[in-house]
Coordinates of C-alpha atoms in Angstrom, one line a residue:
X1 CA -132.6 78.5 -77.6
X2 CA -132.3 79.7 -74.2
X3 CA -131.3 83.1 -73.1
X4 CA -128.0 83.6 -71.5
X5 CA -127.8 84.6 -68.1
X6 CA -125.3 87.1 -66.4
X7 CA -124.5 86.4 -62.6
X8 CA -123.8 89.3 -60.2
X9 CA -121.4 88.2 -56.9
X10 CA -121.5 90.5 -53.9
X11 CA -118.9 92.4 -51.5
X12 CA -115.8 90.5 -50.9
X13 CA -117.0 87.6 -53.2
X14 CA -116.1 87.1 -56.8
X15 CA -118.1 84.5 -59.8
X16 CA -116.2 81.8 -57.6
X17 CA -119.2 81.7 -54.9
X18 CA -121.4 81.5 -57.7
X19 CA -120.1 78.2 -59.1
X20 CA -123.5 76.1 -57.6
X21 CA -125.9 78.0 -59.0
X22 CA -124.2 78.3 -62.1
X23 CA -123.4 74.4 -62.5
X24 CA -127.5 74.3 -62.4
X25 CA -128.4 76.9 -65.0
X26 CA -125.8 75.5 -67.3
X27 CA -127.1 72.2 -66.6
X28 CA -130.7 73.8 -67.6
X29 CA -129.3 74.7 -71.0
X30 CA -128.2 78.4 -70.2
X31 CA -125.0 80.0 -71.2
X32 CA -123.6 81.8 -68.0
X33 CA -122.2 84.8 -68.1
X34 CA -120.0 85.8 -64.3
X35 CA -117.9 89.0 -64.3
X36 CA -115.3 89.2 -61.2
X37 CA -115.8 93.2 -60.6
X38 CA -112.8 94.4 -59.6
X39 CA -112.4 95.6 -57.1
X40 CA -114.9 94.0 -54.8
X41 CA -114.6 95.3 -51.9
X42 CA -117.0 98.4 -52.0
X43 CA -113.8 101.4 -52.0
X44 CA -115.6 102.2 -55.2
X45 CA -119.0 103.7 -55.2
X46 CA -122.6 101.6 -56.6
X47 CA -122.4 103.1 -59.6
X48 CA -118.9 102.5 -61.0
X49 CA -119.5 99.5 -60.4
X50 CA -122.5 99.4 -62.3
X51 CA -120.3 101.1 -65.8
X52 CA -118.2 98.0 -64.8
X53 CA -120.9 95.8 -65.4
X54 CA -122.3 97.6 -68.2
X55 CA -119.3 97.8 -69.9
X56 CA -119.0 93.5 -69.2
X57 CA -122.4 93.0 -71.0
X58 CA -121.9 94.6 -74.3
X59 CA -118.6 93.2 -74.4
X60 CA -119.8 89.9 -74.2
X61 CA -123.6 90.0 -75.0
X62 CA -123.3 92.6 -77.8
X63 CA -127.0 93.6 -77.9
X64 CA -128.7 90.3 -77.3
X65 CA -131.1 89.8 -75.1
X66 CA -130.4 88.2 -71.4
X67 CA -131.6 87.0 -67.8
X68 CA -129.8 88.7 -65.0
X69 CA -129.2 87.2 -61.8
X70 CA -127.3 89.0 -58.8
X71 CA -126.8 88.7 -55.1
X72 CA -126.9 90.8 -52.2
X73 CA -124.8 94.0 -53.1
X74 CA -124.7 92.9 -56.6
X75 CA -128.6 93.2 -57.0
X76 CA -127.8 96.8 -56.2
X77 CA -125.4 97.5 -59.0
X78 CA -127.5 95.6 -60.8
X79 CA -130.6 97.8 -60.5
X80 CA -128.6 101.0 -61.2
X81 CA -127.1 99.5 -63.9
X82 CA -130.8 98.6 -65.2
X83 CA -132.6 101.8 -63.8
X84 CA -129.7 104.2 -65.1
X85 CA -127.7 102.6 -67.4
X86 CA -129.8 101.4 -69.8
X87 CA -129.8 97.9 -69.3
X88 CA -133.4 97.3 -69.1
X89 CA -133.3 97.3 -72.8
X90 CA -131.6 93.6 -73.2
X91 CA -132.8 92.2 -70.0
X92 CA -136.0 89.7 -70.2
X93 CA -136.3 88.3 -66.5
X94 CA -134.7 89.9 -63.3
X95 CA -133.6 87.5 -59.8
X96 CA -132.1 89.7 -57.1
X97 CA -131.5 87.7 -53.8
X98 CA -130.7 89.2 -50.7
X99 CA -130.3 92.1 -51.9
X100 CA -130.8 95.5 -49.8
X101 CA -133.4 97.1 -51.5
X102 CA -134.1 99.6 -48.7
X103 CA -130.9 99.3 -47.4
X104 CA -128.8 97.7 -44.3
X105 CA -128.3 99.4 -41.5
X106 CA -124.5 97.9 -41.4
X107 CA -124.3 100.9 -43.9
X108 CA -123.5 103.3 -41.0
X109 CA -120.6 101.1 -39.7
X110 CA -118.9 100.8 -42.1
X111 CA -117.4 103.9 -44.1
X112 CA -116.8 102.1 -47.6
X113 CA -118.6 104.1 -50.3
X114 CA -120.6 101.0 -52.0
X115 CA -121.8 100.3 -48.3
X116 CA -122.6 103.6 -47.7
X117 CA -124.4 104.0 -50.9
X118 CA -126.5 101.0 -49.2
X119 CA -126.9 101.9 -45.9
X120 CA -130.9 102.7 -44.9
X121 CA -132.0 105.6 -46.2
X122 CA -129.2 106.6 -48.7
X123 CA -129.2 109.0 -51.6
X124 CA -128.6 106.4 -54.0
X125 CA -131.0 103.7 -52.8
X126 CA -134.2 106.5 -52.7
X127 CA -133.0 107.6 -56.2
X128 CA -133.7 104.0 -57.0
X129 CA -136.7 103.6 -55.2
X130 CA -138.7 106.7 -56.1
X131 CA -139.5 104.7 -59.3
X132 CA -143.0 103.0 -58.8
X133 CA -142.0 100.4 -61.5
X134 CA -138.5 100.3 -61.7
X135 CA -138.0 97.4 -64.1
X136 CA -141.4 98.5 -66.1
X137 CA -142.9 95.3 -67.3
X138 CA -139.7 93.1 -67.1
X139 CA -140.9 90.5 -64.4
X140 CA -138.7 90.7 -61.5
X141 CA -138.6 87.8 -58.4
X142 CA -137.0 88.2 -55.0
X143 CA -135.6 85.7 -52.6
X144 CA -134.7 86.6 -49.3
X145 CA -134.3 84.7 -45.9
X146 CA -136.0 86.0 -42.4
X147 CA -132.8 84.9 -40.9
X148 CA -130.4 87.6 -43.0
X149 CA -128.2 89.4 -40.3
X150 CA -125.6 91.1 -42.9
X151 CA -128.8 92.9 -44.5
X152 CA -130.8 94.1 -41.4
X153 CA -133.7 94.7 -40.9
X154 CA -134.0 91.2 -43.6
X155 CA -137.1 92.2 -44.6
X156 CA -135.4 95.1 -46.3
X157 CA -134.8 92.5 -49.2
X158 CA -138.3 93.1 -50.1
X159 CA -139.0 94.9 -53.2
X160 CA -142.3 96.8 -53.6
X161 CA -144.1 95.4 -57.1
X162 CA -141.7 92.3 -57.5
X163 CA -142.5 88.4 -56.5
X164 CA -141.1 87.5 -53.4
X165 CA -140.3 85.0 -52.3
X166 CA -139.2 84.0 -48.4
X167 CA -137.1 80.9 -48.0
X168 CA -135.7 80.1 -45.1
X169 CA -131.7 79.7 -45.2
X170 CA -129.6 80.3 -41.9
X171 CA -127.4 82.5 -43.4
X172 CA -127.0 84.8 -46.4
X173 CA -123.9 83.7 -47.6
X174 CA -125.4 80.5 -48.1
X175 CA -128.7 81.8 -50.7
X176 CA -126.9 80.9 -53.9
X177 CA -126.2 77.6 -52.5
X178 CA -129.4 76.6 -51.1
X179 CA -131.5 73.9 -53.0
X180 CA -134.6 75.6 -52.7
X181 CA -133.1 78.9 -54.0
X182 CA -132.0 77.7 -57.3
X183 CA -134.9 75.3 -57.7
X184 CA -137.4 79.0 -57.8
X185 CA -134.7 80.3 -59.9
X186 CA -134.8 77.7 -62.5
X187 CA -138.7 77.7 -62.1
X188 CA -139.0 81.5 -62.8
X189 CA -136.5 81.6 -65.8
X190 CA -138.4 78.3 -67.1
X191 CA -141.7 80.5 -67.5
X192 CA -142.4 81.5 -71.1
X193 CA -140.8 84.5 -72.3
X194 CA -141.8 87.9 -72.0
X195 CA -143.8 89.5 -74.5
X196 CA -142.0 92.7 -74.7
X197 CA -139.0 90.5 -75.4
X198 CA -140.7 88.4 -78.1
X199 CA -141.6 91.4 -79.6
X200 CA -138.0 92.9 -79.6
X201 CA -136.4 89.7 -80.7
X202 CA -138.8 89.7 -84.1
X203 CA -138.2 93.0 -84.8

C-alpha cells in the first residue's frame, strides 16, 4: 500500500494546475490529496496559510502517514507548516519545486503579505532557514529550472542539505507539467520507505 500524497498549488493557482502531475501519481497507485487554499492570492500571510493546510491534513489524513508535494509558493507554506506546525510528524518524503527557499526578489514589488513574507531576506524565510536540518532525517528533493524568472535569482530554489535537482523547463509555471519533472518525482517517491517511518508505522 502506497502512501497518499498531498499537493500544494501556488499564488493565483488552485489543485486545478496540478491535474498532470496528479493523473501520474494516481496512475502510480497513490491517493492524491489537493486542497484549493483559499484565498490564493497571497492577502493572507505564509503562515495562515500554513493552519489552512494543517487544518486540511488531519481532516482528511487523520494521523496517517503521507508524501507531500508543493510548488513554488506552496513549498513555502509547506515548510512552515512542517518546520512549525508539526507536520514533520506524518510526513515520510518531501518534493518542493520552484520553490523560493531564499526568497525572490519580486518580494519587494509587490506589497501582498505571503509575497512579502518571501521576498529575499525576509523574517519569515530566515526563521526557516536558521535550521541546519529543517526536515531532520525525512529525505527532501528539489527541482528547479535555471530559466525561473518569477523566483529570481532561480538558483534561490536551492535548498542547503536536500537533493536537487536542475531540469531545464522554459518557464515556471510549466514544472508540474514537465515530463522530466514528474518522472524524478515518481522515481523519488518509488524509493523504499524511510526508516523513521517504518518504525512509526509498527509502533
Amino acid at each position: 500500500m502506497k502512501d497518499p500524497i498531498v499537493l500544494v498549488h501556488g499564488i493565483n493557482d488552485s489543485s486545478a494546475g496540478l491535474r498532470t502531475m496528479r493523473q501520474v501519481l494516481e496512475h502510480h497507485g497513490h491517493t492524491v490529496y489537493a486542497p484549493d487554499i483559499k484565498p490564493n492570492d497571497g492577502r493572507h500571510g505564509i503562515p495562515r496559510m500554513a493552519a489552512f493546510l494543517k487544518d486540511y491534513i488531519e481532516s482528511k489524513l487523520h494521523g496517517s502517514t503521507f508524501h507531500l508535494i508543493a510548488f513554488s509558493m506552496g513549498g513555502i507554506i509547506s515548510r512552515y507548516y512542517l518546520q512549525k506546525l508539526g507536520g514533520l510528524a506524518q510526513v515520510n518524503r518531501i518534493v518542493l519545486i520552484s520553490s523560493p527557499h531564499l526568497g525572490t526578489v519580486w518580494g519587494k514589488v509587490y506589497p501582498l503579505p505571503a509575497v512579502r513574507d518571501m521576498t529575499v531576506g525576509s523574517k519569515l524565510l530566515s526563521e526557516l532557514n536558521q535550521e541546519p536540518s529543517p526536515f531532520q532525517d525525512r529525505p527532501c528533493l528539489t527541482l528547479w529550472t535555471p530559466y525561473d524568472v518569477t523566483i529570481f535569482p532561480a538558483r534561490h530554489c536551492i535548498l542547503p542539505n536536500a537533493e536537487n535537482h536542475e531540469v531545464k523547463v522554459w518557464r515556471h509555471g510549466a514544472m508540474m507539467r514537465d515530463p522530466r519533472v514528474i518522472k524524478k518525482v515518481v522515481e523519488f517517491l518509488d524509493q523504499e520507505p524511510h526508516p523513521a517511518m517504518e518504525n512509526q508505522a509498527l509502533s
